[in-house]
PDB file of C-alpha atoms in Angstrom:
ATOM      1  CA  MET A1300     -32.558 -22.658 -58.485  1.00  0.00           C
ATOM      2  CA  GLU A1301     -30.266 -25.588 -59.375  1.00  0.00           C
ATOM      3  CA  LYS A1302     -29.573 -26.211 -55.669  1.00  0.00           C
ATOM      4  CA  LYS A1303     -33.319 -26.385 -54.999  1.00  0.00           C
ATOM      5  CA  LEU A1304     -33.735 -28.889 -57.831  1.00  0.00           C
ATOM      6  CA  GLN A1305     -30.879 -30.980 -56.411  1.00  0.00           C
ATOM      7  CA  ASP A1306     -32.560 -31.010 -52.984  1.00  0.00           C
ATOM      8  CA  ILE A1307     -35.944 -31.983 -54.434  1.00  0.00           C
ATOM      9  CA  VAL A1308     -34.543 -34.775 -56.619  1.00  0.00           C
ATOM     10  CA  THR A1309     -32.479 -36.195 -53.766  1.00  0.00           C
ATOM     11  CA  LYS A1310     -35.322 -36.155 -51.222  1.00  0.00           C
ATOM     12  CA  ALA A1311     -38.320 -36.954 -53.428  1.00  0.00           C
ATOM     13  CA  ILE A1312     -36.693 -39.664 -55.566  1.00  0.00           C
ATOM     14  CA  PRO A1313     -34.535 -41.858 -53.293  1.00  0.00           C
ATOM     15  CA  LEU A1314     -33.133 -43.826 -56.240  1.00  0.00           C
ATOM     16  CA  THR A1315     -31.162 -40.731 -57.239  1.00  0.00           C
ATOM     17  CA  GLN A1316     -29.098 -41.067 -54.060  1.00  0.00           C
ATOM     18  CA  ALA A1317     -27.989 -44.585 -54.993  1.00  0.00           C
ATOM     19  CA  MET A1318     -27.245 -43.411 -58.532  1.00  0.00           C
ATOM     20  CA  GLY A1319     -25.212 -40.466 -57.198  1.00  0.00           C
ATOM     21  CA  ILE A1320     -27.071 -38.002 -59.428  1.00  0.00           C
ATOM     22  CA  THR A1321     -26.047 -34.358 -59.297  1.00  0.00           C
ATOM     23  CA  VAL A1322     -27.311 -31.338 -61.196  1.00  0.00           C
ATOM     24  CA  GLU A1323     -24.386 -30.082 -63.287  1.00  0.00           C
ATOM     25  CA  ARG A1324     -25.539 -27.249 -65.546  1.00  0.00           C
ATOM     26  CA  TYR A1325     -28.696 -25.324 -66.346  1.00  0.00           C
ATOM     27  CA  THR A1326     -28.914 -22.777 -69.163  1.00  0.00           C
ATOM     28  CA  GLY A1327     -32.650 -22.172 -69.370  1.00  0.00           C
ATOM     29  CA  ARG A1328     -32.776 -24.152 -72.621  1.00  0.00           C
ATOM     30  CA  ASP A1329     -31.192 -27.345 -71.322  1.00  0.00           C
ATOM     31  CA  LEU A1330     -30.256 -29.153 -68.122  1.00  0.00           C
ATOM     32  CA  THR A1331     -27.361 -31.555 -67.661  1.00  0.00           C
ATOM     33  CA  ILE A1332     -27.197 -34.060 -64.829  1.00  0.00           C
ATOM     34  CA  LEU A1333     -24.339 -36.379 -63.887  1.00  0.00           C
ATOM     35  CA  ALA A1334     -24.543 -39.962 -62.709  1.00  0.00           C
ATOM     36  CA  PRO A1335     -21.094 -41.455 -61.974  1.00  0.00           C
ATOM     37  CA  LEU A1336     -20.260 -44.731 -63.690  1.00  0.00           C
ATOM     38  CA  SER A1337     -19.034 -46.071 -60.337  1.00  0.00           C
ATOM     39  CA  ASN A1338     -22.679 -46.173 -59.139  1.00  0.00           C
ATOM     40  CA  ASN A1339     -24.262 -47.204 -62.443  1.00  0.00           C
ATOM     41  CA  PHE A1340     -22.255 -49.931 -64.140  1.00  0.00           C
ATOM     42  CA  ASN A1341     -23.395 -53.292 -65.475  1.00  0.00           C
ATOM     43  CA  HIS A1342     -21.734 -56.699 -65.746  1.00  0.00           C
ATOM     44  CA  LEU A1343     -19.667 -55.439 -68.724  1.00  0.00           C
ATOM     45  CA  GLY A1344     -18.284 -52.425 -66.866  1.00  0.00           C
ATOM     46  CA  THR A1345     -20.278 -49.994 -69.003  1.00  0.00           C
ATOM     47  CA  ALA A1346     -23.228 -47.864 -67.928  1.00  0.00           C
ATOM     48  CA  PHE A1347     -26.383 -49.826 -67.046  1.00  0.00           C
ATOM     49  CA  GLY A1348     -29.223 -49.249 -69.534  1.00  0.00           C
ATOM     50  CA  GLY A1349     -31.739 -48.509 -66.786  1.00  0.00           C
ATOM     51  CA  SER A1350     -29.464 -45.825 -65.338  1.00  0.00           C
ATOM     52  CA  LEU A1351     -29.088 -44.257 -68.770  1.00  0.00           C
ATOM     53  CA  TYR A1352     -32.859 -44.125 -69.179  1.00  0.00           C
ATOM     54  CA  ILE A1353     -33.449 -42.684 -65.701  1.00  0.00           C
ATOM     55  CA  ALA A1354     -30.760 -40.029 -66.236  1.00  0.00           C
ATOM     56  CA  CYS A1355     -32.467 -38.946 -69.467  1.00  0.00           C
ATOM     57  CA  VAL A1356     -35.908 -38.802 -67.836  1.00  0.00           C
ATOM     58  CA  LEU A1357     -34.575 -36.812 -64.878  1.00  0.00           C
ATOM     59  CA  SER A1358     -32.731 -34.328 -67.094  1.00  0.00           C
ATOM     60  CA  CYS A1359     -35.992 -33.605 -68.942  1.00  0.00           C
ATOM     61  CA  TRP A1360     -38.161 -33.584 -65.810  1.00  0.00           C
ATOM     62  CA  GLY A1361     -35.722 -31.274 -64.002  1.00  0.00           C
ATOM     63  CA  LEU A1362     -35.503 -28.914 -66.955  1.00  0.00           C
ATOM     64  CA  LEU A1363     -39.264 -28.630 -67.132  1.00  0.00           C
ATOM     65  CA  TYR A1364     -39.451 -28.139 -63.351  1.00  0.00           C
ATOM     66  CA  LEU A1365     -36.970 -25.246 -63.447  1.00  0.00           C
ATOM     67  CA  ARG A1366     -38.574 -23.531 -66.449  1.00  0.00           C
ATOM     68  CA  LEU A1367     -42.036 -23.768 -64.894  1.00  0.00           C
ATOM     69  CA  ARG A1368     -40.782 -22.290 -61.605  1.00  0.00           C
ATOM     70  CA  GLU A1369     -39.174 -19.416 -63.512  1.00  0.00           C
ATOM     71  CA  ALA A1370     -42.527 -18.805 -65.232  1.00  0.00           C
ATOM     72  CA  GLY A1371     -44.350 -18.909 -61.872  1.00  0.00           C
ATOM     73  CA  VAL A1372     -46.368 -21.953 -62.929  1.00  0.00           C
ATOM     74  CA  ARG A1373     -47.234 -24.660 -60.407  1.00  0.00           C
ATOM     75  CA  GLY A1374     -48.455 -28.160 -61.163  1.00  0.00           C
ATOM     76  CA  SER A1375     -47.450 -31.804 -61.111  1.00  0.00           C
ATOM     77  CA  ILE A1376     -45.033 -32.961 -63.800  1.00  0.00           C
ATOM     78  CA  VAL A1377     -45.230 -36.584 -64.908  1.00  0.00           C
ATOM     79  CA  ILE A1378     -43.769 -38.539 -67.764  1.00  0.00           C
ATOM     80  CA  ARG A1379     -46.522 -39.775 -70.046  1.00  0.00           C
ATOM     81  CA  ARG A1380     -44.352 -41.847 -72.362  1.00  0.00           C
ATOM     82  CA  GLY A1381     -40.717 -42.200 -73.253  1.00  0.00           C
ATOM     83  CA  GLY A1382     -38.293 -44.184 -75.319  1.00  0.00           C
ATOM     84  CA  ALA A1383     -34.548 -44.424 -75.680  1.00  0.00           C
ATOM     85  CA  GLU A1384     -32.304 -45.451 -78.525  1.00  0.00           C
ATOM     86  CA  TYR A1385     -29.032 -46.942 -77.290  1.00  0.00           C
ATOM     87  CA  LEU A1386     -26.430 -46.229 -79.979  1.00  0.00           C
ATOM     88  CA  SER A1387     -23.154 -47.125 -78.269  1.00  0.00           C
ATOM     89  CA  PRO A1388     -21.899 -48.178 -74.821  1.00  0.00           C
ATOM     90  CA  VAL A1389     -21.236 -45.462 -72.252  1.00  0.00           C
ATOM     91  CA  THR A1390     -17.846 -46.192 -70.713  1.00  0.00           C
ATOM     92  CA  GLY A1391     -17.554 -43.161 -68.426  1.00  0.00           C
ATOM     93  CA  ASP A1392     -19.731 -41.061 -66.190  1.00  0.00           C
ATOM     94  CA  ILE A1393     -23.244 -40.475 -67.480  1.00  0.00           C
ATOM     95  CA  LEU A1394     -23.913 -36.886 -68.543  1.00  0.00           C
ATOM     96  CA  ALA A1395     -27.538 -36.586 -69.646  1.00  0.00           C
ATOM     97  CA  THR A1396     -28.750 -33.328 -71.155  1.00  0.00           C
ATOM     98  CA  GLY A1397     -32.479 -32.630 -71.423  1.00  0.00           C
ATOM     99  CA  MET A1398     -33.559 -30.068 -74.038  1.00  0.00           C
ATOM    100  CA  LEU A1399     -36.683 -27.998 -74.562  1.00  0.00           C
ATOM    101  CA  PRO A1400     -38.374 -27.662 -77.919  1.00  0.00           C
ATOM    102  CA  SER A1401     -38.675 -24.143 -79.366  1.00  0.00           C
ATOM    103  CA  GLU A1402     -39.702 -21.210 -77.173  1.00  0.00           C
ATOM    104  CA  GLU A1403     -42.893 -21.022 -79.229  1.00  0.00           C
ATOM    105  CA  ALA A1404     -43.742 -24.637 -78.371  1.00  0.00           C
ATOM    106  CA  PHE A1405     -43.048 -23.955 -74.690  1.00  0.00           C
ATOM    107  CA  ALA A1406     -45.283 -20.845 -74.767  1.00  0.00           C
ATOM    108  CA  SER A1407     -48.059 -22.877 -76.401  1.00  0.00           C
ATOM    109  CA  PHE A1408     -47.641 -25.519 -73.676  1.00  0.00           C
ATOM    110  CA  LEU A1409     -48.061 -22.844 -70.989  1.00  0.00           C
ATOM    111  CA  ASP A1410     -51.104 -21.392 -72.760  1.00  0.00           C
ATOM    112  CA  THR A1411     -52.764 -24.808 -72.975  1.00  0.00           C
ATOM    113  CA  PHE A1412     -52.099 -25.389 -69.281  1.00  0.00           C
ATOM    114  CA  SER A1413     -53.581 -22.033 -68.278  1.00  0.00           C
ATOM    115  CA  VAL A1414     -56.770 -22.755 -70.261  1.00  0.00           C
ATOM    116  CA  ARG A1415     -57.255 -26.480 -69.599  1.00  0.00           C
ATOM    117  CA  GLY A1416     -55.392 -27.125 -66.350  1.00  0.00           C
ATOM    118  CA  LYS A1417     -53.296 -29.771 -68.112  1.00  0.00           C
ATOM    119  CA  ALA A1418     -50.885 -29.852 -71.029  1.00  0.00           C
ATOM    120  CA  ARG A1419     -48.291 -32.068 -72.726  1.00  0.00           C
ATOM    121  CA  ILE A1420     -44.884 -31.257 -74.131  1.00  0.00           C
ATOM    122  CA  PRO A1421     -42.299 -33.372 -75.966  1.00  0.00           C
ATOM    123  CA  LEU A1422     -38.786 -33.230 -74.535  1.00  0.00           C
ATOM    124  CA  HIS A1423     -35.552 -34.760 -75.755  1.00  0.00           C
ATOM    125  CA  ALA A1424     -32.351 -35.800 -74.015  1.00  0.00           C
ATOM    126  CA  VAL A1425     -28.989 -37.036 -75.155  1.00  0.00           C
ATOM    127  CA  ILE A1426     -26.049 -38.765 -73.514  1.00  0.00           C
ATOM    128  CA  GLU A1427     -22.839 -38.144 -75.413  1.00  0.00           C
ATOM    129  CA  SER A1428     -19.886 -40.472 -75.719  1.00  0.00           C
ATOM    130  CA  GLY A1429     -16.447 -39.551 -77.010  1.00  0.00           C
ATOM    131  CA  THR A1430     -17.565 -40.012 -80.608  1.00  0.00           C
ATOM    132  CA  GLY A1431     -21.093 -38.576 -80.573  1.00  0.00           C
ATOM    133  CA  PRO A1432     -24.485 -39.466 -79.133  1.00  0.00           C
ATOM    134  CA  ALA A1433     -24.543 -42.742 -77.204  1.00  0.00           C
ATOM    135  CA  VAL A1434     -28.195 -42.483 -76.121  1.00  0.00           C
ATOM    136  CA  LYS A1435     -31.067 -40.486 -77.601  1.00  0.00           C
ATOM    137  CA  PHE A1436     -34.244 -40.130 -75.558  1.00  0.00           C
ATOM    138  CA  GLU A1437     -37.635 -38.792 -76.565  1.00  0.00           C
ATOM    139  CA  GLY A1438     -40.397 -38.353 -74.046  1.00  0.00           C
ATOM    140  CA  GLU A1439     -43.734 -36.692 -73.596  1.00  0.00           C
ATOM    141  CA  PHE A1440     -44.272 -34.992 -70.268  1.00  0.00           C
ATOM    142  CA  ALA A1441     -47.570 -33.826 -68.836  1.00  0.00           C
ATOM    143  CA  LEU A1442     -48.321 -31.003 -66.462  1.00  0.00           C
ATOM    144  CA  VAL A1443     -51.506 -31.261 -64.418  1.00  0.00           C
ATOM    145  CA  LYS A1444     -53.027 -29.109 -61.674  1.00  0.00           C
TER     146      LYS A1444
END
């Protein structure tokens, strides 16, 4: 399943190739992607803010994609809104982890989609640094038929 996600992200979103994004770990509750600093640095030698944001969005989008496929649900996933809080510089490779809300919230999301043909769900992501969270992301994703 992770290999399929890697193939889709690489082919459908060409920017991910330039960023060097790879799918690292999927647990069913969260998804971690890697973007090497060597492809995503800024003029200060730290991770570029835009790359941090994209890594967070992709970790959430990919997590939702995998969970929906496991549930046998098809539809188009889009980000409706998102925001990031940049707490400290990222001086190494970017490891963004997208996280689902509770299983109850996910089940409610699926129920709404089955009834209405569209639904929204809040997802969160974090990029850790050596001392704690460096970036916190909150987004709302929509699923439409």
